[in-house]
XYZ file of C-alpha atoms in Angstrom:
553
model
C 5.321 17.384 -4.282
C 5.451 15.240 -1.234
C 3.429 15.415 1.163
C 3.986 17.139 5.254
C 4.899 15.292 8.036
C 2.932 15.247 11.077
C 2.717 13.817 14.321
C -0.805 14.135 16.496
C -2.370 12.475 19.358
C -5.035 10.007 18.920
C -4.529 6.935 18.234
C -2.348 7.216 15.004
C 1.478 5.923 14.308
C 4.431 8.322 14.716
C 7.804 6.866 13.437
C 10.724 7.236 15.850
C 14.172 7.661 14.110
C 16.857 5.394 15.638
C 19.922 7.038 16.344
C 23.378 5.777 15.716
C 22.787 3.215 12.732
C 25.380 1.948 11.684
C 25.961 -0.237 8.540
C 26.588 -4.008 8.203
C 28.282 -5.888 4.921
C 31.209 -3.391 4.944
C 28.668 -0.105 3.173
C 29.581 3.216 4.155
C 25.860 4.296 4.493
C 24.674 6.149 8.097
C 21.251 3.778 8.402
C 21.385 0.501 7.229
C 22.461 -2.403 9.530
C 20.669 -1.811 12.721
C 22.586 -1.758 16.026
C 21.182 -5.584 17.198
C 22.838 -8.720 17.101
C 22.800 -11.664 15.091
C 24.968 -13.866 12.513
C 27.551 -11.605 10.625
C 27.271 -11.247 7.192
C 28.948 -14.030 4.787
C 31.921 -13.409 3.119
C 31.143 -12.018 -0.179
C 35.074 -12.660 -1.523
C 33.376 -16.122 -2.918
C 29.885 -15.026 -4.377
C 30.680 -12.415 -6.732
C 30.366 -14.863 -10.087
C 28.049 -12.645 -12.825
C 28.832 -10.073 -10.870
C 30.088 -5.988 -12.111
C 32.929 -4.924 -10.654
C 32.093 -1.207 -10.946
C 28.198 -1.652 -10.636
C 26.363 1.692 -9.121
C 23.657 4.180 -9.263
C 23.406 5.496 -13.040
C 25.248 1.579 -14.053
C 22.984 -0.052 -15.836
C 23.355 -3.907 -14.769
C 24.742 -5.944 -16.939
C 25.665 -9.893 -15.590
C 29.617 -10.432 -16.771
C 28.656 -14.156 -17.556
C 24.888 -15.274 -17.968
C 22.941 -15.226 -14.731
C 20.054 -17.111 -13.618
C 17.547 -16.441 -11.330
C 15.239 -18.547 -9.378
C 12.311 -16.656 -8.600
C 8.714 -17.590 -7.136
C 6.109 -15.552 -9.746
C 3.207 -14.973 -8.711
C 0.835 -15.614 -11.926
C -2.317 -13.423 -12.364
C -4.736 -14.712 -14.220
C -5.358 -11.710 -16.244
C -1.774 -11.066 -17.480
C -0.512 -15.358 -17.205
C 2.820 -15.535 -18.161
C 4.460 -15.789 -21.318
C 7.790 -17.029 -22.104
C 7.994 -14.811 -25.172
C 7.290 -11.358 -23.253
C 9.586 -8.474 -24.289
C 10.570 -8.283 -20.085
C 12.382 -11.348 -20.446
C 13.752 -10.858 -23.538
C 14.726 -8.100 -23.602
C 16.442 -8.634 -19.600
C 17.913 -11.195 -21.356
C 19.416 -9.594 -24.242
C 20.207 -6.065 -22.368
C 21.038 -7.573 -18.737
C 22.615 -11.102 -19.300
C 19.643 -12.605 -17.002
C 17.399 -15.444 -17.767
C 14.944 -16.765 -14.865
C 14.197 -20.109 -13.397
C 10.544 -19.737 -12.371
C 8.438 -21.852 -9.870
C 5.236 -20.311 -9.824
C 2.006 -19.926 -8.011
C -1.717 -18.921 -8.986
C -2.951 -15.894 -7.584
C -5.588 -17.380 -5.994
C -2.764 -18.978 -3.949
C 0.165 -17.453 -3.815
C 0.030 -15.930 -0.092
C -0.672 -20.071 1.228
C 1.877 -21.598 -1.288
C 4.351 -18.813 -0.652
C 4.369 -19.594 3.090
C 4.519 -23.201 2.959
C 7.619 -23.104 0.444
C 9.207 -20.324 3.114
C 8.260 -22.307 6.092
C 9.833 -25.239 4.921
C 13.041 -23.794 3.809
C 12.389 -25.002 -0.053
C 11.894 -20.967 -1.349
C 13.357 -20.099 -4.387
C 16.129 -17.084 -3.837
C 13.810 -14.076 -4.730
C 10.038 -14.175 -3.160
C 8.743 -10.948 -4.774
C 5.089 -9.763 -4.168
C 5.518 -9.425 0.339
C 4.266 -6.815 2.155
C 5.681 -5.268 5.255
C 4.709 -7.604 7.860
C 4.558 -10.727 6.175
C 8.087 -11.297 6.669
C 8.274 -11.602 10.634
C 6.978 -15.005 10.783
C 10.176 -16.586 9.251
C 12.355 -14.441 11.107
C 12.900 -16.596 13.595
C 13.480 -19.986 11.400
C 16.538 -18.094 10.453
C 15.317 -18.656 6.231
C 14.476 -15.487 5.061
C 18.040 -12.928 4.893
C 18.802 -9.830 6.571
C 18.466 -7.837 3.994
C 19.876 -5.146 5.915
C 23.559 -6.742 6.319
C 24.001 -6.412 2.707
C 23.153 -2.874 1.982
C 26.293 -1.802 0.276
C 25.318 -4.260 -2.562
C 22.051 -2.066 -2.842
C 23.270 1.745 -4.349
C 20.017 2.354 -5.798
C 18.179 1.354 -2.607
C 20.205 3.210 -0.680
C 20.255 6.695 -2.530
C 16.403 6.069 -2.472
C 15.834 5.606 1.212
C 17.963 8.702 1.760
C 16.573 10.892 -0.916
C 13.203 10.643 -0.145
C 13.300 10.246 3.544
C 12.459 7.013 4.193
C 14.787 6.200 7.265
C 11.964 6.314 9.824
C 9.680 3.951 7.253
C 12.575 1.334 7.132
C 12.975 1.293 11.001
C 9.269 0.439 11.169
C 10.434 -2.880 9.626
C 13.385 -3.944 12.069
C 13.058 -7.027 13.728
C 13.900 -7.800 17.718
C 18.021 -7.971 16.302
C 17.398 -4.637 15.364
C 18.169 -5.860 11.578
C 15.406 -5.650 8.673
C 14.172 -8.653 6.499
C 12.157 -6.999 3.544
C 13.200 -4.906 0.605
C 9.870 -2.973 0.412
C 8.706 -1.217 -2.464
C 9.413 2.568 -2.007
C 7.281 5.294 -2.665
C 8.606 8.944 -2.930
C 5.620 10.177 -1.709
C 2.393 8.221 -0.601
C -0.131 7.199 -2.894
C -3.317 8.059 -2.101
C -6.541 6.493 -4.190
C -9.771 6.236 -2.760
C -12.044 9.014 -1.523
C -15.605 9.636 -1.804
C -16.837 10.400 -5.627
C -19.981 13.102 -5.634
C -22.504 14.268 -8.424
C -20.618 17.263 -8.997
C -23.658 18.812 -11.535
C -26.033 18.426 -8.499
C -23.144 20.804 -6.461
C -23.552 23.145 -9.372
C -27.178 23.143 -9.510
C -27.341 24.055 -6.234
C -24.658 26.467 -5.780
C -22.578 24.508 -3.557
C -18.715 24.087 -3.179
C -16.955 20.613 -2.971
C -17.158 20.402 0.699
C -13.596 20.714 2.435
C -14.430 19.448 5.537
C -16.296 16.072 6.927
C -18.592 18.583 8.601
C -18.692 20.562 5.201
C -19.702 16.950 3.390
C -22.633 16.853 5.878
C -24.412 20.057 5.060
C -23.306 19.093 1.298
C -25.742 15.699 1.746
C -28.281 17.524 3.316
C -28.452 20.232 1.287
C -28.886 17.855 -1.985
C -31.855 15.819 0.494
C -33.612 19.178 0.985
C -33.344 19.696 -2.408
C -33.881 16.356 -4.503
C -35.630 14.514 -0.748
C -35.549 10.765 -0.893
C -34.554 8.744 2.039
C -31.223 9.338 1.885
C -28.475 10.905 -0.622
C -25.286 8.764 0.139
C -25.654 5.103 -0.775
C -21.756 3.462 -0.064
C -20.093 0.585 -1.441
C -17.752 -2.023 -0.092
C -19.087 -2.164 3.024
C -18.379 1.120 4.366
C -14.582 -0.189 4.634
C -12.885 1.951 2.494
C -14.699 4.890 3.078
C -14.060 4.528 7.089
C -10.279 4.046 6.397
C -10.429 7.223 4.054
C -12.075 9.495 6.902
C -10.741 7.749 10.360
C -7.444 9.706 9.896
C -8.823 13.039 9.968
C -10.722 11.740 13.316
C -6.978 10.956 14.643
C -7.600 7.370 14.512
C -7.346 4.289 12.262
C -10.803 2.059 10.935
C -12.179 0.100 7.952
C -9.780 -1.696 5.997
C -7.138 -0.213 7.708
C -7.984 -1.256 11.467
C -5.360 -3.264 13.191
C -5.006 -4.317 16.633
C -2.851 -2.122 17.905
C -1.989 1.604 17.067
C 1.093 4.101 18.005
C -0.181 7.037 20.497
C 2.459 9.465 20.298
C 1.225 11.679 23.407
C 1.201 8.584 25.627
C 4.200 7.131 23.923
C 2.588 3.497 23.725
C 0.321 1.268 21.893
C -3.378 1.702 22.021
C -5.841 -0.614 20.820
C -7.873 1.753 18.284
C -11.137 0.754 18.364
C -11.319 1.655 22.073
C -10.313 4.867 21.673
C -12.007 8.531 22.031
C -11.281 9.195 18.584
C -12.370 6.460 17.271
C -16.137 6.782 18.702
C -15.563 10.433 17.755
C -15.742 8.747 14.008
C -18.212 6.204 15.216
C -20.932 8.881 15.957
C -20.456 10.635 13.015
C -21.067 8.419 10.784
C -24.069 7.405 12.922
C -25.092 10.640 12.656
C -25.324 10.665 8.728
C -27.847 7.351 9.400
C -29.366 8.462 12.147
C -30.642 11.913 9.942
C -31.432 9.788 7.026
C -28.659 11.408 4.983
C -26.786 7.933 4.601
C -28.223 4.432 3.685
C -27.567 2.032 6.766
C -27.237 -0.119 3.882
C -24.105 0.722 3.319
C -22.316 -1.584 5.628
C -23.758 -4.455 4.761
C -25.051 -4.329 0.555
C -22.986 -5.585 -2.298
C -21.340 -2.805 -4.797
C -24.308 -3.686 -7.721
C -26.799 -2.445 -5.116
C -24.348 0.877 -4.389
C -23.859 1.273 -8.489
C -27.923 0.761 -9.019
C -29.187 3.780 -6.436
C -26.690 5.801 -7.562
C -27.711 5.438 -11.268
C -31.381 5.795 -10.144
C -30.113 9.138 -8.486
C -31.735 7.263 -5.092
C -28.258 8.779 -4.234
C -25.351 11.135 -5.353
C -21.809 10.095 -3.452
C -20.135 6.616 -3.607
C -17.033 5.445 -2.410
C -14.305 5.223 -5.302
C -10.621 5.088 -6.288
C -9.290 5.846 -9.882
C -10.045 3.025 -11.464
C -13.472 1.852 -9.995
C -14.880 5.555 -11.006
C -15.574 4.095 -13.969
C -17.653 1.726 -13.468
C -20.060 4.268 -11.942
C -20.041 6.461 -14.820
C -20.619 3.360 -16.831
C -24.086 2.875 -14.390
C -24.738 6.820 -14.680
C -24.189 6.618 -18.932
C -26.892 3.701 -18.976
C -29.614 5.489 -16.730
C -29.073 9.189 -17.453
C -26.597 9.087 -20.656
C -23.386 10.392 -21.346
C -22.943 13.793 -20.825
C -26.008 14.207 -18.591
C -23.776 14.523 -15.646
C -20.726 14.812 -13.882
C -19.096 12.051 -11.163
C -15.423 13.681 -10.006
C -13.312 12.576 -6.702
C -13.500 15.115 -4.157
C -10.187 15.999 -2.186
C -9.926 13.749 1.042
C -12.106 16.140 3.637
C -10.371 17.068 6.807
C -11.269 16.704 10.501
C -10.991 17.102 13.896
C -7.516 15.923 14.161
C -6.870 18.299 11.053
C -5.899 17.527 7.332
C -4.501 14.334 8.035
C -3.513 11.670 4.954
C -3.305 7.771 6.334
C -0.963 6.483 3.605
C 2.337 4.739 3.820
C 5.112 4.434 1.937
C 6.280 1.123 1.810
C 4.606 -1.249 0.009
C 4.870 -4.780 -1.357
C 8.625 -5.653 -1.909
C 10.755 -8.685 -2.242
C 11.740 -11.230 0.677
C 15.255 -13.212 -0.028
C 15.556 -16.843 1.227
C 18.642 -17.042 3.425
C 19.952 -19.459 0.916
C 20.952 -16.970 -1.506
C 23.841 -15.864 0.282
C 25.330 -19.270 -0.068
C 25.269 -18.887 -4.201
C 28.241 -18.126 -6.037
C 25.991 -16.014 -8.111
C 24.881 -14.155 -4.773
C 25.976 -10.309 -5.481
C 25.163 -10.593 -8.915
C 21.191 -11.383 -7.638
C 21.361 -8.481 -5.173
C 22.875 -6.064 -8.138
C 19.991 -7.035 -10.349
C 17.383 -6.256 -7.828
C 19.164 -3.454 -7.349
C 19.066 -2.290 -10.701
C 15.919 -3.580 -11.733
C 13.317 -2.677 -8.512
C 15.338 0.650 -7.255
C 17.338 1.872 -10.321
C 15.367 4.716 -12.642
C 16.105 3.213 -15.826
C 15.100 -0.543 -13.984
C 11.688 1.450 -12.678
C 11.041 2.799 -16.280
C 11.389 -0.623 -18.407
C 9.234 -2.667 -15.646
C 6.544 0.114 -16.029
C 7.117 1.616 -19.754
C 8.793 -1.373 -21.731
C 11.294 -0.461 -24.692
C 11.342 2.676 -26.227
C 11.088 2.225 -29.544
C 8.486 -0.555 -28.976
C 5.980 -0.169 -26.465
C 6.176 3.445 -25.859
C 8.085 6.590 -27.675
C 9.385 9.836 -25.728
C 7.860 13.293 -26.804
C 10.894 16.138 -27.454
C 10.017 17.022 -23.880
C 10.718 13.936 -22.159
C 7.090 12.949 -21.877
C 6.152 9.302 -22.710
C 3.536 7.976 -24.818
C 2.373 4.995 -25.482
C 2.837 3.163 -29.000
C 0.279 3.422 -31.581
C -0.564 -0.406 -31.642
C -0.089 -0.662 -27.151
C -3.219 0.080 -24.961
C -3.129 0.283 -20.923
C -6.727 0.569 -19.137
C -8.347 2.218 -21.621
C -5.326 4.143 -22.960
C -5.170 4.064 -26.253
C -8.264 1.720 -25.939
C -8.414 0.750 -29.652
C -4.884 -0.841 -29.921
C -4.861 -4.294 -29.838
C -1.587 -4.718 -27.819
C -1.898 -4.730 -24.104
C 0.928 -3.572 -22.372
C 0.807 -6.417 -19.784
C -1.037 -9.272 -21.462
C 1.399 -8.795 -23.967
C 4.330 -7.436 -23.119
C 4.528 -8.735 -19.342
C 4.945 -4.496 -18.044
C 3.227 -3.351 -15.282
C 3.396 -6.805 -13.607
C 3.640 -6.040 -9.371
C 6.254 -9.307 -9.712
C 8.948 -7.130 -11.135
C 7.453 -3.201 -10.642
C 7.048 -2.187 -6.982
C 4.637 0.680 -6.504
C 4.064 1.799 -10.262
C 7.600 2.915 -10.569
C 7.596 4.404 -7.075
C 8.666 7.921 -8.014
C 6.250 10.583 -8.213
C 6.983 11.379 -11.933
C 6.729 7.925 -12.739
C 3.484 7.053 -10.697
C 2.090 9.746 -11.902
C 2.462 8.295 -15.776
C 0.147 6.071 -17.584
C -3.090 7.280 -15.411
C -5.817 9.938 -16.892
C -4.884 13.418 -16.292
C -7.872 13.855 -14.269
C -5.989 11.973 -11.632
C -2.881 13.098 -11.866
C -5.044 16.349 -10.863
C -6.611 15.135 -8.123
C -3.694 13.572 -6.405
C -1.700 16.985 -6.946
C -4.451 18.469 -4.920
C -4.288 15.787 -2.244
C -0.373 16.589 -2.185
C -0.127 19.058 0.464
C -1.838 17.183 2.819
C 0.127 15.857 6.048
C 1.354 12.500 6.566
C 1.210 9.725 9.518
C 4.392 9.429 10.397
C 4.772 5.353 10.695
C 5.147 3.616 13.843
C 8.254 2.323 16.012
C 9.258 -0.964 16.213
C 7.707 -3.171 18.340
C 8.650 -6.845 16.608
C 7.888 -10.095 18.757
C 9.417 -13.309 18.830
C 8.334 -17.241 18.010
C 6.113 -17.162 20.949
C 4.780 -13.855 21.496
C 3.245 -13.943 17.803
C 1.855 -17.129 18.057
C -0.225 -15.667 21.622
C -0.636 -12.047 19.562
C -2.069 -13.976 16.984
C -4.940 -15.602 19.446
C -6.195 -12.351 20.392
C -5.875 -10.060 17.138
C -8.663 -11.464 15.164
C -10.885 -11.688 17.865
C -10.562 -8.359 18.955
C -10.743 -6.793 15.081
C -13.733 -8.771 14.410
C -15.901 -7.508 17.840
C -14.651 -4.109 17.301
C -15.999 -4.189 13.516
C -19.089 -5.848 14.539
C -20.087 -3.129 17.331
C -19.365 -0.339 14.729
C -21.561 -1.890 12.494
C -24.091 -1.705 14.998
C -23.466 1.359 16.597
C -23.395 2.959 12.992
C -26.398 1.789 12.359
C -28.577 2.205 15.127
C -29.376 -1.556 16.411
C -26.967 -0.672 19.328
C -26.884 2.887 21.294
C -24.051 4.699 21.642
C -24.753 5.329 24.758
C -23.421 1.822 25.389
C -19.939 2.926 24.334
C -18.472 2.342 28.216
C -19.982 -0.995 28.299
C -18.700 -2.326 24.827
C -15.247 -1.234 25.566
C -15.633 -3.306 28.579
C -16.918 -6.259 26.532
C -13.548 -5.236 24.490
C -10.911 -6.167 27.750
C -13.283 -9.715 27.956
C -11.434 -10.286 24.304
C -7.912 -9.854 26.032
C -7.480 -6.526 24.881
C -5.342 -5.740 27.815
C -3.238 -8.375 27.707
C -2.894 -7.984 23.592
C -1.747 -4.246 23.732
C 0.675 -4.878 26.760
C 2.527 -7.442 24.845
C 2.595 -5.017 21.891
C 4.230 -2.347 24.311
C 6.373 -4.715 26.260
C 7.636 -6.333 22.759
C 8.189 -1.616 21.825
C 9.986 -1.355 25.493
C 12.254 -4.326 24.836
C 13.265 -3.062 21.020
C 13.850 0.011 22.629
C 16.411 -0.745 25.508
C 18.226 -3.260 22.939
C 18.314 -1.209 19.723
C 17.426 2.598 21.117
């Protein structure tokens, strides 16, 4: 079920749909190409060697003579990779494609990706780029317009358009109107973190899961009236995720996910967020949760073991969690009260002022293209198989799933399992295959977004979340943001000012949060916030939106 669209004022993005698209690379889709200017497309009469002739959505790709691609991998250290995995095998055997790797650590992929980029010495496919990353080589002219070559993308296409992801892809277009990422799609957003709560304390004291952020106060206090202690919610990670989890319902962005510069739909500009109504609107609430000794202030600045050991001492009864992390908490609760004493469950993501408002986006990390691709013979072959192999549904299911038959067997239903001897996180925990380790599956390099649909991210996790990302389903969605992409020398003077700005705006909140600064110094510290050029940041933000506007509107 996907989720609602909304638009709201406050602080929060709303995606304008440009009218009039038109298509480059000689596609017949409505969207694609962007009305800027620019080089025109190569001539593809030339590059079509491994190519299908009658390649399309429900083809599965299949090189006519053997392909190679080069391709910078990002290696993770806890899957490295293997030669002998059944992805390149098997791509080989099925697909006709063998790889030519040059390949990067983890550790340092983001540096050594932008120095091979930067320098023009990329290999053709840079997978593992998120939205955003891509602008800085825009200029440089080595990273492709993707969006010329649409037509050579069926399954990309039929995506965008079938899930409604026009106004997403806009957000990516550059000042010639054109777009330079193929992002990883997402039918509907993903959501994952929320705030976990002792849901056998709720029962003991006949309350609900609280619905509200106002509800989850009287939930905390009615557990410290009950239980006392100096406080009942003890956080994790800083307080960053759980700020970006509630600042949408506020109508405004924070934590983890505070940037610079944020869409305001009512004023139809660019606000910096941390200046904002809203956002003190959030800032006082959460001070309020200190402030009444129903939060530690310790929060914001304590490492997760110190979160994990008060909530296993029951010194508190909420933490900060996502899917996978819940675990580890029940691990701390097994130890100190044993299994089965208790019961740790993600609530639903409470609502606010600005109503029942989800923050998530739906493009993710996708694949940047050197510009040098489109001077290989081999060049619409490459864009077929990344076709096929990010965007397709049969591509999706083998980069998540593996071979039937192998690492996973379908039920008479349709429903996958995995193989007897093939474990994933604790699936199937006793086999002694692991589905990337050994198999090279589930590896971001060659799966975008866990298989991006919402059947298919919605496989290989417990049913417990599949459950509680059902419920979160309905909620309504930030639209994304318009356009507003700079040039060479706007992002270079952006780029003084951004940091500075995030990192005063996260220090006050700290502070105010916490009580060593008054909120009734709000006026003042917003002052202090135009002494870090936030002025002069957010009008070249809405001058780089106006100029987009009048050359692409």
């Amino acid at each position: 079920m996907a989720m609602k669209r909304r638009s709201f004022v406050g602080g929060l993005a709303i995606g304008l749909v440009a009218a009039g698209l038109s298509a480059c690379g000689g596609g017949d889709d409505s969207w694609g190409g962007g009305s800027g200017g620019g080089d025109e497309p190569v001539d593809l009469d030339a590059k079509r060697v491994g190519a299908m002739e009658d390649y399309g959505v429900g083809k599965t790709f299949v090189a006519s003579e053997p392909l190679e691609i080069d391709m910078l991998y990002r290696d993770h250290p806890g899957y490295p990779m293997n030669e002998e995995w059944l992805y390149f095998t098997t791509t080989k055997e099925r697909n006709n494609v063998t790889f030519a790797m040059t390949t990067a650590p983890l550790s340092d992929y983001e540096q050594r990706r932008s120095l091979l980029v930067g320098a023009g010495d990329a290999p053709s496919v840079i997978p593992v780029t998120y939205p955003g990353q891509e602008s800085q080589y825009v200029s440089s002219g080595v990273i492709l317009p993707v969006s010329d070559y649409l037509d050579l993308l069926p399954n990309f296409q039929q995506k965008v358009a079938d899930w409604g992801l026009e106004a997403e892809i806009d957000s990516l277009r550059q000042e010639d109107g054109k777009f330079y990422l193929l992002p990883g799609l997402l039918e509907s957003a993903r959501p994952d973190y929320t705030v976990a709560l002792r849901m056998d304390v709720l029962e003991e004291l006949g309350l609900s899961e609280p619905a509200t952020w106002d509800e989850f106060r009287e939930t905390l206090q009615a557990i410290k009236d009950a239980k006392g202690g100096s406080y009942v919610f003890s956080d994790r990670w800083q307080g960053e995720a759980l700020m970006q989890v509630a600042a949408p319902a506020f109508g405004t962005v924070a934590g983890w996910g505070l940037g610079a510069s944020t869409w305001d739909p009512e004023a139809q500009q660019f606000v910096f967020p941390a200046a904002t109504a809203e956002y003190k609107a959030l800032v006082e609430y959460f001070a309020g949760l200190v402030a009444d000794g129903l939060m530690d202030p310790e929060s914001f600045t304590q490492d997760d073991d110190a979160a994990h050991q008060k909530l296993g001492q029951e010194a508190s009864y909420a933490i900060s969690t996502n899917f996978q992390e819940i675990a580890v908490s029940r691990t701390t609760l097994d130890t100190t009260l044993g299994a089965g004493e208790y019961t740790l469950a993600k609530i639903r993501q409470p609502s606010g002022p600005a109503g029942d408002i989800f923050g998530g986006r739906r493009l993710q990390s996708g694949v940047m293209l050197s510009s040098s691709i489109a001077d290989k013979d081999t060049f619409v072959a490459i864009m077929q198989w990344i076709d096929w192999a990010y965007y397709s549904d049969e591509g999706r299911e083998f980069g998540k799933w593996g071979v039937e038959g192998t690492t996973f067997t379908r039920d008479a239903d349709g429903t996958r399992q995995l193989a007897d001897n093939v474990n994933w996180l604790g699936l199937n925990g006793d086999a002694p295959d692991d589905l990337r380790v050994d198999y090279g599956m589930m590896n971001g390099v060659f799966l975008l977004e866990h298989g991006s649909s919402d059947e298919l991210v919605r496989t290989l996790i417990p049913e417990e979340e599949v459950a509680w990302q059902e419920l979160m389903a309905d909620k309504f969605l930030i639209d994304p943001p318009p356009p507003a992409p700079m040039d060479e020398g706007e992002q270079e003077q952006a780029g003084l000012y951004q940091t500075a700005l995030t990192d005063y705006a996260k220090q006050n909140t700290l502070a105010f949060i916490t009580g060593q600064r008054d909120l009734s110094e709000w006026d003042a510290y917003v002052t202090e916030l135009e002494g870090q050029n936030m002025t002069t940041y957010i009008d070249l933000v809405n001058g780089a939106y106006q100029r987009y506007q009048e050359n692409n509107g």
